[in-house]
PDB file of C-alpha atoms in Angstrom:
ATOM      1  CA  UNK W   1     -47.883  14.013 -18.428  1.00 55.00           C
ATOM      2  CA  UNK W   2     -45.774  17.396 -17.703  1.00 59.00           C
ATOM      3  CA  UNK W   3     -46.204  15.982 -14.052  1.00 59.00           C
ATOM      4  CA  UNK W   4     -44.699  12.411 -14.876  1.00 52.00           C
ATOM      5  CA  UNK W   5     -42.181  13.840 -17.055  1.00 54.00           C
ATOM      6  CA  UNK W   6     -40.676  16.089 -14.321  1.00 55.00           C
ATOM      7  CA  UNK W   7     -41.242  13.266 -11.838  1.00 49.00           C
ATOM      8  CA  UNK W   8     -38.442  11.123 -13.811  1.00 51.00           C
ATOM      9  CA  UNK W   9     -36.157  14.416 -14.895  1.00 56.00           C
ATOM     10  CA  UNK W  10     -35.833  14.858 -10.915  1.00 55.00           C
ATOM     11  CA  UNK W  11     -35.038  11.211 -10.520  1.00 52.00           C
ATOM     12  CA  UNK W  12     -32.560  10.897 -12.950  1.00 52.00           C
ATOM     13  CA  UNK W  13     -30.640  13.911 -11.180  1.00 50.00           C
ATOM     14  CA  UNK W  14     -30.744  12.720  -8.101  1.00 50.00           C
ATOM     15  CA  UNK W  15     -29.501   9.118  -8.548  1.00 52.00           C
ATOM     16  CA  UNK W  16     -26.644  10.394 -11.072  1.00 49.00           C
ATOM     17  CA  UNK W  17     -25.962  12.831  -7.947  1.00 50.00           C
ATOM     18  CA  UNK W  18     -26.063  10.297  -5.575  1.00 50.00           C
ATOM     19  CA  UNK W  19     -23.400   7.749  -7.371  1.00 49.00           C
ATOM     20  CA  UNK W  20     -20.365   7.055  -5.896  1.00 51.00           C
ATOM     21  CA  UNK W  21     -17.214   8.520  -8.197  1.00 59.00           C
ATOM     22  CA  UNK W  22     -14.957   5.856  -9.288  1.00 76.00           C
ATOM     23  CA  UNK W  23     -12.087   5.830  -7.174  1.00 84.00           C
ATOM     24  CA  UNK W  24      -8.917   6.465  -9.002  1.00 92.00           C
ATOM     25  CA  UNK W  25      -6.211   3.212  -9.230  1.00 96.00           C
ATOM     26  CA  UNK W  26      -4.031   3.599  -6.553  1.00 97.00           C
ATOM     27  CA  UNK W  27      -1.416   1.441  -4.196  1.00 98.00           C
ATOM     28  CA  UNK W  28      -3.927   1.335  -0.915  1.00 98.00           C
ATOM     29  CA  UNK W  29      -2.356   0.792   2.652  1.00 98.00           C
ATOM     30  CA  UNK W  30      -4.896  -1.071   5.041  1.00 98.00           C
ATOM     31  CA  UNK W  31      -4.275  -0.353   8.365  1.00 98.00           C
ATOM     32  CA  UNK W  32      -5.367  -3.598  10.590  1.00 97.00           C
ATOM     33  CA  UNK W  33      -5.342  -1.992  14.205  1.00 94.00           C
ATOM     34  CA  UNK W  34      -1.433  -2.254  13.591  1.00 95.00           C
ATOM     35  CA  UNK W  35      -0.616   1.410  13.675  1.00 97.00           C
ATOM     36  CA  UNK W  36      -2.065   5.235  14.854  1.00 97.00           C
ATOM     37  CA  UNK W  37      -3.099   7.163  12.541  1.00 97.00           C
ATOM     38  CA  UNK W  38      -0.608   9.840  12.609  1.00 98.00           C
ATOM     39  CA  UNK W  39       2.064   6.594  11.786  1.00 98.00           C
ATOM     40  CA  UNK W  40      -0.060   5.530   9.008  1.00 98.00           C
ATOM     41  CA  UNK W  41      -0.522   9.188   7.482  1.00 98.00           C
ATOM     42  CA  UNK W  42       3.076   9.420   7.558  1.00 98.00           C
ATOM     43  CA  UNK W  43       3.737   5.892   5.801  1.00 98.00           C
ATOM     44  CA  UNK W  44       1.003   6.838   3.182  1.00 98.00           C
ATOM     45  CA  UNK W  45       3.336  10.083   2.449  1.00 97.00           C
ATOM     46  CA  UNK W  46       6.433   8.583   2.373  1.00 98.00           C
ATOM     47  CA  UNK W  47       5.274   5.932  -0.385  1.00 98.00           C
ATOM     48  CA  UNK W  48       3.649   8.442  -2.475  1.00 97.00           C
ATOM     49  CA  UNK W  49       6.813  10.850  -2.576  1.00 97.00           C
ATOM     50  CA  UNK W  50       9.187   7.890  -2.945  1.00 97.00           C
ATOM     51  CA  UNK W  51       6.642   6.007  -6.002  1.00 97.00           C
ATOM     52  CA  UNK W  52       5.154   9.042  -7.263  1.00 97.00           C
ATOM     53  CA  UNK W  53       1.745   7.068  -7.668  1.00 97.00           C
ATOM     54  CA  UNK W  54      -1.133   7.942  -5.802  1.00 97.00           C
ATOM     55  CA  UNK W  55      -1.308   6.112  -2.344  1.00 98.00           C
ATOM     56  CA  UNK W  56      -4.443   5.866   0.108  1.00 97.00           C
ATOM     57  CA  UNK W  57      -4.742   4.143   3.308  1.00 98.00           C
ATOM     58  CA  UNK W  58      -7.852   2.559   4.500  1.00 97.00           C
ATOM     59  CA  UNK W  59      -8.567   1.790   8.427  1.00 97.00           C
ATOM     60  CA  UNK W  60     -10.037  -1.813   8.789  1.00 96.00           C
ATOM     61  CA  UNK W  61      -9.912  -2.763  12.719  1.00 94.00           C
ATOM     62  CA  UNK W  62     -12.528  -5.470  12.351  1.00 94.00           C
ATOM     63  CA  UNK W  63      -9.897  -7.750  10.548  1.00 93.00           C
ATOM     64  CA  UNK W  64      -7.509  -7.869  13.521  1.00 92.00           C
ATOM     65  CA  UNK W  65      -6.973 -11.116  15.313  1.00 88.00           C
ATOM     66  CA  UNK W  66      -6.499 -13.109  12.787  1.00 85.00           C
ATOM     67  CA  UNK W  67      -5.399 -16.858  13.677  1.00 85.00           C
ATOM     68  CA  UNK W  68      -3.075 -16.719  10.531  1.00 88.00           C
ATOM     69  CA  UNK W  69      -1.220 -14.890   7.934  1.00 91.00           C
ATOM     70  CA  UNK W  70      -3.591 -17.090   5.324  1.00 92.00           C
ATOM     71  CA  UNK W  71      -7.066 -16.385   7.128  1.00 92.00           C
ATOM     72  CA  UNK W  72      -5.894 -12.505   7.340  1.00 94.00           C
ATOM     73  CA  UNK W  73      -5.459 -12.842   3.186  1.00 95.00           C
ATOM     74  CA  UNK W  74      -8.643 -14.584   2.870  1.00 94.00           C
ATOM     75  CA  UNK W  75     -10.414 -11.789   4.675  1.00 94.00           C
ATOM     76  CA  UNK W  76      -8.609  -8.798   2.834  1.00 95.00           C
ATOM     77  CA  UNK W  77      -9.119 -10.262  -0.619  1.00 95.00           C
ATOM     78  CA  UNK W  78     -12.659  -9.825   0.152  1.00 95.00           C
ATOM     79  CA  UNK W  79     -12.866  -6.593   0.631  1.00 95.00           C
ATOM     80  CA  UNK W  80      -9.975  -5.661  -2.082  1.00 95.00           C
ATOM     81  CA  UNK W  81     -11.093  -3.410  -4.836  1.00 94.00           C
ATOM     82  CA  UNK W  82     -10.456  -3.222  -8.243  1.00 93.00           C
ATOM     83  CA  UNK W  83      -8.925   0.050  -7.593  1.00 95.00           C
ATOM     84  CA  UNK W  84      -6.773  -1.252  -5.451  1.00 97.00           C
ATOM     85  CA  UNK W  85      -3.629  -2.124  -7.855  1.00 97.00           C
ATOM     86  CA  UNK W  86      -1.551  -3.061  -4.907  1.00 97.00           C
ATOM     87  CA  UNK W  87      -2.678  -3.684  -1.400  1.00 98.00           C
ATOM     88  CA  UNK W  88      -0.302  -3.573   1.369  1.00 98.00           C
ATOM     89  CA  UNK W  89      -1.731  -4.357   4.940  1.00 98.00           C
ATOM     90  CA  UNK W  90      -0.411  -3.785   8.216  1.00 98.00           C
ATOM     91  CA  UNK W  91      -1.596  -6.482  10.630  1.00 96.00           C
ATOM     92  CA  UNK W  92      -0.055  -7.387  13.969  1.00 93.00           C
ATOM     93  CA  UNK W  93      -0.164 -11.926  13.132  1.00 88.00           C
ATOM     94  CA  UNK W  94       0.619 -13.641  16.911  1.00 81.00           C
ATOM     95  CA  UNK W  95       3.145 -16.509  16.700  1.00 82.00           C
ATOM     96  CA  UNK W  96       4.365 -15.711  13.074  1.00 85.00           C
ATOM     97  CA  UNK W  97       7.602 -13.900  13.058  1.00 91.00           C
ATOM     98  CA  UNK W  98       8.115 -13.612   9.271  1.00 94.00           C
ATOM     99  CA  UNK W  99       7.825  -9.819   8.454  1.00 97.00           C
ATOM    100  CA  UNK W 100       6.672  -9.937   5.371  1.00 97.00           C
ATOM    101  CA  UNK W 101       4.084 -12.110   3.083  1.00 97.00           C
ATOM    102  CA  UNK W 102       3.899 -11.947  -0.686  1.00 97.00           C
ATOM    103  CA  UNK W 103       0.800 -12.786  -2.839  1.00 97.00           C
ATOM    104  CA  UNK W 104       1.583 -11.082  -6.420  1.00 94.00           C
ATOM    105  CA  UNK W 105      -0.889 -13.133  -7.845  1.00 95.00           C
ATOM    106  CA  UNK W 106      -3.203 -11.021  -5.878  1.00 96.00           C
ATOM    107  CA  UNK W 107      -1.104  -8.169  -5.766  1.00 96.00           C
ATOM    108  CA  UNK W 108      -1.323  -8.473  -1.921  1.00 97.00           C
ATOM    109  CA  UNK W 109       1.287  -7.846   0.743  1.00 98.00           C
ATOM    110  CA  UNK W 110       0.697  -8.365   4.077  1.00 97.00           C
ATOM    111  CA  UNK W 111       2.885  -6.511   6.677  1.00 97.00           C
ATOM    112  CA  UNK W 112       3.465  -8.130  10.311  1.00 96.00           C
ATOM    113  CA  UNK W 113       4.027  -5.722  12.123  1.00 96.00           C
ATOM    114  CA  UNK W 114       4.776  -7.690  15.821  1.00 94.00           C
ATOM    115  CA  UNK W 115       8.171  -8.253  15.218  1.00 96.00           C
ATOM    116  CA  UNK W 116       9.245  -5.345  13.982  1.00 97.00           C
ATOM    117  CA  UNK W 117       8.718  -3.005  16.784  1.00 95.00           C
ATOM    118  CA  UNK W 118      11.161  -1.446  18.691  1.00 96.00           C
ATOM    119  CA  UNK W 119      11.155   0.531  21.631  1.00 96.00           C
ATOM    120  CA  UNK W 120      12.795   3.376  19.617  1.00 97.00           C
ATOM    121  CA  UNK W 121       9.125   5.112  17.600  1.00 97.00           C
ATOM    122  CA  UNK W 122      11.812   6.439  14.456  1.00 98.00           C
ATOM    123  CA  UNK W 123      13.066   3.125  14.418  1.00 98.00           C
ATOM    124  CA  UNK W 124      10.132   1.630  14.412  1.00 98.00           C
ATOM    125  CA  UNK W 125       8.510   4.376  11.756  1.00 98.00           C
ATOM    126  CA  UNK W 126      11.581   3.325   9.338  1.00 98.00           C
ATOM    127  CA  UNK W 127      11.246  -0.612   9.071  1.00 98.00           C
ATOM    128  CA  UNK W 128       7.636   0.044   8.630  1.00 98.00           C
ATOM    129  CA  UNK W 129       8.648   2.458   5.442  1.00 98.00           C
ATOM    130  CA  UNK W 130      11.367  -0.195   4.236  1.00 98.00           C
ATOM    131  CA  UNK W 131       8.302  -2.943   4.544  1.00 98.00           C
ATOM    132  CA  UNK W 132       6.017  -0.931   2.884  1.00 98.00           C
ATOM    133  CA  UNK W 133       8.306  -0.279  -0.212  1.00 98.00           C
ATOM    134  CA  UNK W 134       9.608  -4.447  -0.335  1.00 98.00           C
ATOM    135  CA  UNK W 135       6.172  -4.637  -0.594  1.00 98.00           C
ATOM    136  CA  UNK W 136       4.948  -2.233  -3.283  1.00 98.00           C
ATOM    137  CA  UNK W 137       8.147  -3.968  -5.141  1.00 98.00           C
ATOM    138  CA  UNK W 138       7.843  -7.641  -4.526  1.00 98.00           C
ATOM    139  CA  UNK W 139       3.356  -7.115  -4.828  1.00 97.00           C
ATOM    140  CA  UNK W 140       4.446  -5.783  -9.237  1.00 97.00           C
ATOM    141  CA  UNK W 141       6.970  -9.015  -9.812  1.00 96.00           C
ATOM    142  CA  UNK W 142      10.851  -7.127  -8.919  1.00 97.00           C
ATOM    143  CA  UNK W 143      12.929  -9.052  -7.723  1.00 97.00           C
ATOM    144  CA  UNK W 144      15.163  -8.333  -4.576  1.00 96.00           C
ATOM    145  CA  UNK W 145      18.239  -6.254  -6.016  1.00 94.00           C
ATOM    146  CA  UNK W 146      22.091  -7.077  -5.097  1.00 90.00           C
ATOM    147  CA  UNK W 147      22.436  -3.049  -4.818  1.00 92.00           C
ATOM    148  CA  UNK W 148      23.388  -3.018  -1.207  1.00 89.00           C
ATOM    149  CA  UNK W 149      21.756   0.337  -0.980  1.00 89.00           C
ATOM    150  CA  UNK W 150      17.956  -0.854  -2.342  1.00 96.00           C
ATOM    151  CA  UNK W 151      15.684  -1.383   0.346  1.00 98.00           C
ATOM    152  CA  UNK W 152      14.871  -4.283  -2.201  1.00 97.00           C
ATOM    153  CA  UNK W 153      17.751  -6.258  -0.841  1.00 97.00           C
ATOM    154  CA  UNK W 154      17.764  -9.412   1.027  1.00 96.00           C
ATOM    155  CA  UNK W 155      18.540  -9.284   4.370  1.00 96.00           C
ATOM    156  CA  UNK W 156      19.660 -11.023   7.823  1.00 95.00           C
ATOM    157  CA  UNK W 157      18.079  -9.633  10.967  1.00 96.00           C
ATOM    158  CA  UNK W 158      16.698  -6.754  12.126  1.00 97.00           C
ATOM    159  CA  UNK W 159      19.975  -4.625  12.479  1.00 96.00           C
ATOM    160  CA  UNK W 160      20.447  -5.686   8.943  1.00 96.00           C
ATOM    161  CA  UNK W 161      17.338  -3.901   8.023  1.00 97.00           C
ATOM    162  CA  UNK W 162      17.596  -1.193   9.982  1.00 97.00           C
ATOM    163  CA  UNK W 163      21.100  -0.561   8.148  1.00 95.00           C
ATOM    164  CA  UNK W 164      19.739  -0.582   4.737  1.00 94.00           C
ATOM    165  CA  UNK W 165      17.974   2.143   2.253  1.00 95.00           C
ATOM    166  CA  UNK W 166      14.827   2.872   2.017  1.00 97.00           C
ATOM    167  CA  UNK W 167      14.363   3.865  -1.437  1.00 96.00           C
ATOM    168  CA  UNK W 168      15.002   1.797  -4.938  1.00 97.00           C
ATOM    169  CA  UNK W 169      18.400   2.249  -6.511  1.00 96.00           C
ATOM    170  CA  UNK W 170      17.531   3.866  -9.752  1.00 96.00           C
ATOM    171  CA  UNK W 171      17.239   0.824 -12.218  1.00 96.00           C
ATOM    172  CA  UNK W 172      14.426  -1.026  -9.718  1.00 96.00           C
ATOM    173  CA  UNK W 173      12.533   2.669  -9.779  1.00 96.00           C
ATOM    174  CA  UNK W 174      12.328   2.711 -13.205  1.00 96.00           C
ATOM    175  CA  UNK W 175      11.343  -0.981 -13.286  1.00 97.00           C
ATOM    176  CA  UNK W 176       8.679   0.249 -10.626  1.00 97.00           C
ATOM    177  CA  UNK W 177       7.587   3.151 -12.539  1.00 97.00           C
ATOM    178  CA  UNK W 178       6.430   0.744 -15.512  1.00 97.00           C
ATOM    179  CA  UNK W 179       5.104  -1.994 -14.001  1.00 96.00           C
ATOM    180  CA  UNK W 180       2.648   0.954 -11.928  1.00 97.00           C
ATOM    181  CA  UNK W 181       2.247   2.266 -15.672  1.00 96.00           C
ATOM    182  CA  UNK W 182       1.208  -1.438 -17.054  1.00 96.00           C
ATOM    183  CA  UNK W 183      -0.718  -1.530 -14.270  1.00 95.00           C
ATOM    184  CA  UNK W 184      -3.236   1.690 -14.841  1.00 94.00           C
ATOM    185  CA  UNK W 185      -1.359   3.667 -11.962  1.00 95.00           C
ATOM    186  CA  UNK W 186      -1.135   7.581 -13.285  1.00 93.00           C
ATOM    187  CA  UNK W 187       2.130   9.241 -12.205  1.00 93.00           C
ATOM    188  CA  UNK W 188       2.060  12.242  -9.955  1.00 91.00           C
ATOM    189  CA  UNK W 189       3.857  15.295 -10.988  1.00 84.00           C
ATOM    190  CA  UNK W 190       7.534  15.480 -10.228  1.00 70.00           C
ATOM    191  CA  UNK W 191       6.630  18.258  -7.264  1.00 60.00           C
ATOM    192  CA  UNK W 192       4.526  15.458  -5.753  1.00 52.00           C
ATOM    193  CA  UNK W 193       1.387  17.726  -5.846  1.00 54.00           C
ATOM    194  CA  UNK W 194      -1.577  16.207  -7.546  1.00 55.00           C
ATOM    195  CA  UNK W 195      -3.303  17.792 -10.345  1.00 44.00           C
ATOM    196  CA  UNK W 196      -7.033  18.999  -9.354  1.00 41.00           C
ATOM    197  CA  UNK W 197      -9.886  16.843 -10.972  1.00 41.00           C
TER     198      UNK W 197
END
């Protein structure tokens, strides 16, 4: 009996020691083969200090090729998790030269990356942060801003883009910062350095 009872003390530690943690709510980045991984540390940053919410990336090569914008959704939705309040995905689509794609139903963004490049690598790192932001933005409901200084606002062509902010002019962050709030994302202290667990 003392046997047994041990037997099933021992196996209750080890599968409560072998269950995954619950991964805290967070705006994930899904890198699709789009961009290296020093690029995609360095958008992941970026968010995080501009959002002050806790961004991780995730590296899915598998998806890339897709035939369309629609059959790359399809494919991330299945793999979306329910800690993934927003999910913003960096994809390379051929023939599709819209930049970026909006599902807020599914609080899904999807980032084409082709025609953004440039032969410039800052220029290139910049419209990658303004995309990433539209996204987080457009993914919680705001609407693009008139402030001409947003990276929220609408714009014409690439030099247009490349002229604009890449932040959220102060009403559209505070909008931001309560929709993430609604949404179960915790804020990260104002020094951007995250409390230990």
């Amino acid at each position: 009996m003392r046997q047994l009872t041990s037997l099933l003390i021992g196996l209750l530690f080890l599968s409560t020691g072998c269950a995954r943690p619950q991964q805290e709510n967070a705006i994930t980045i899904m890198n699709v083969a789009a961009v290296d991984e020093e690029l995609l540390e360095r958008l992941r940053a970026f968010a995080e200090k501009e959002l002050h919410v806790p961004i991780r990336t995730v590296e899915k090569p598998r998806l890339a090729g897709a035939e369309s914008v629609e059959a790359l959704k399809q494919s991330v939705l299945r793999l979306k998790a329910d800690a993934d309040v927003s999910l913003i995905v960096l994809a390379g689509i051929d023939g599709d030269e819209k930049h970026l794609s909006i599902f807020a139903d599914d609080a899904v963004a999807l980032i084409n990356t082709q025609p953004l490049t440039a032969a410039d690598p800052e220029t290139y790192a910049c419209r990658l942060q303004r995309m990433v932001m539209r996204a987080a933005a457009f993914n919680f409901g705001l609407p693009p801003t008139p402030d001409p200084f947003c990276v929220t606002r609408d714009y014409r062509s690439l030099d247009d883009l490349d002229r604009m902010g890449r932040n959220y002019s102060p009403p559209w962050m505070a909008r931001f910062a309560e929709e993430a709030a609604r949404r179960g994302l915790q804020p990260l202290p104002a020094d951007g350095q995250r409390m230990p667990k």
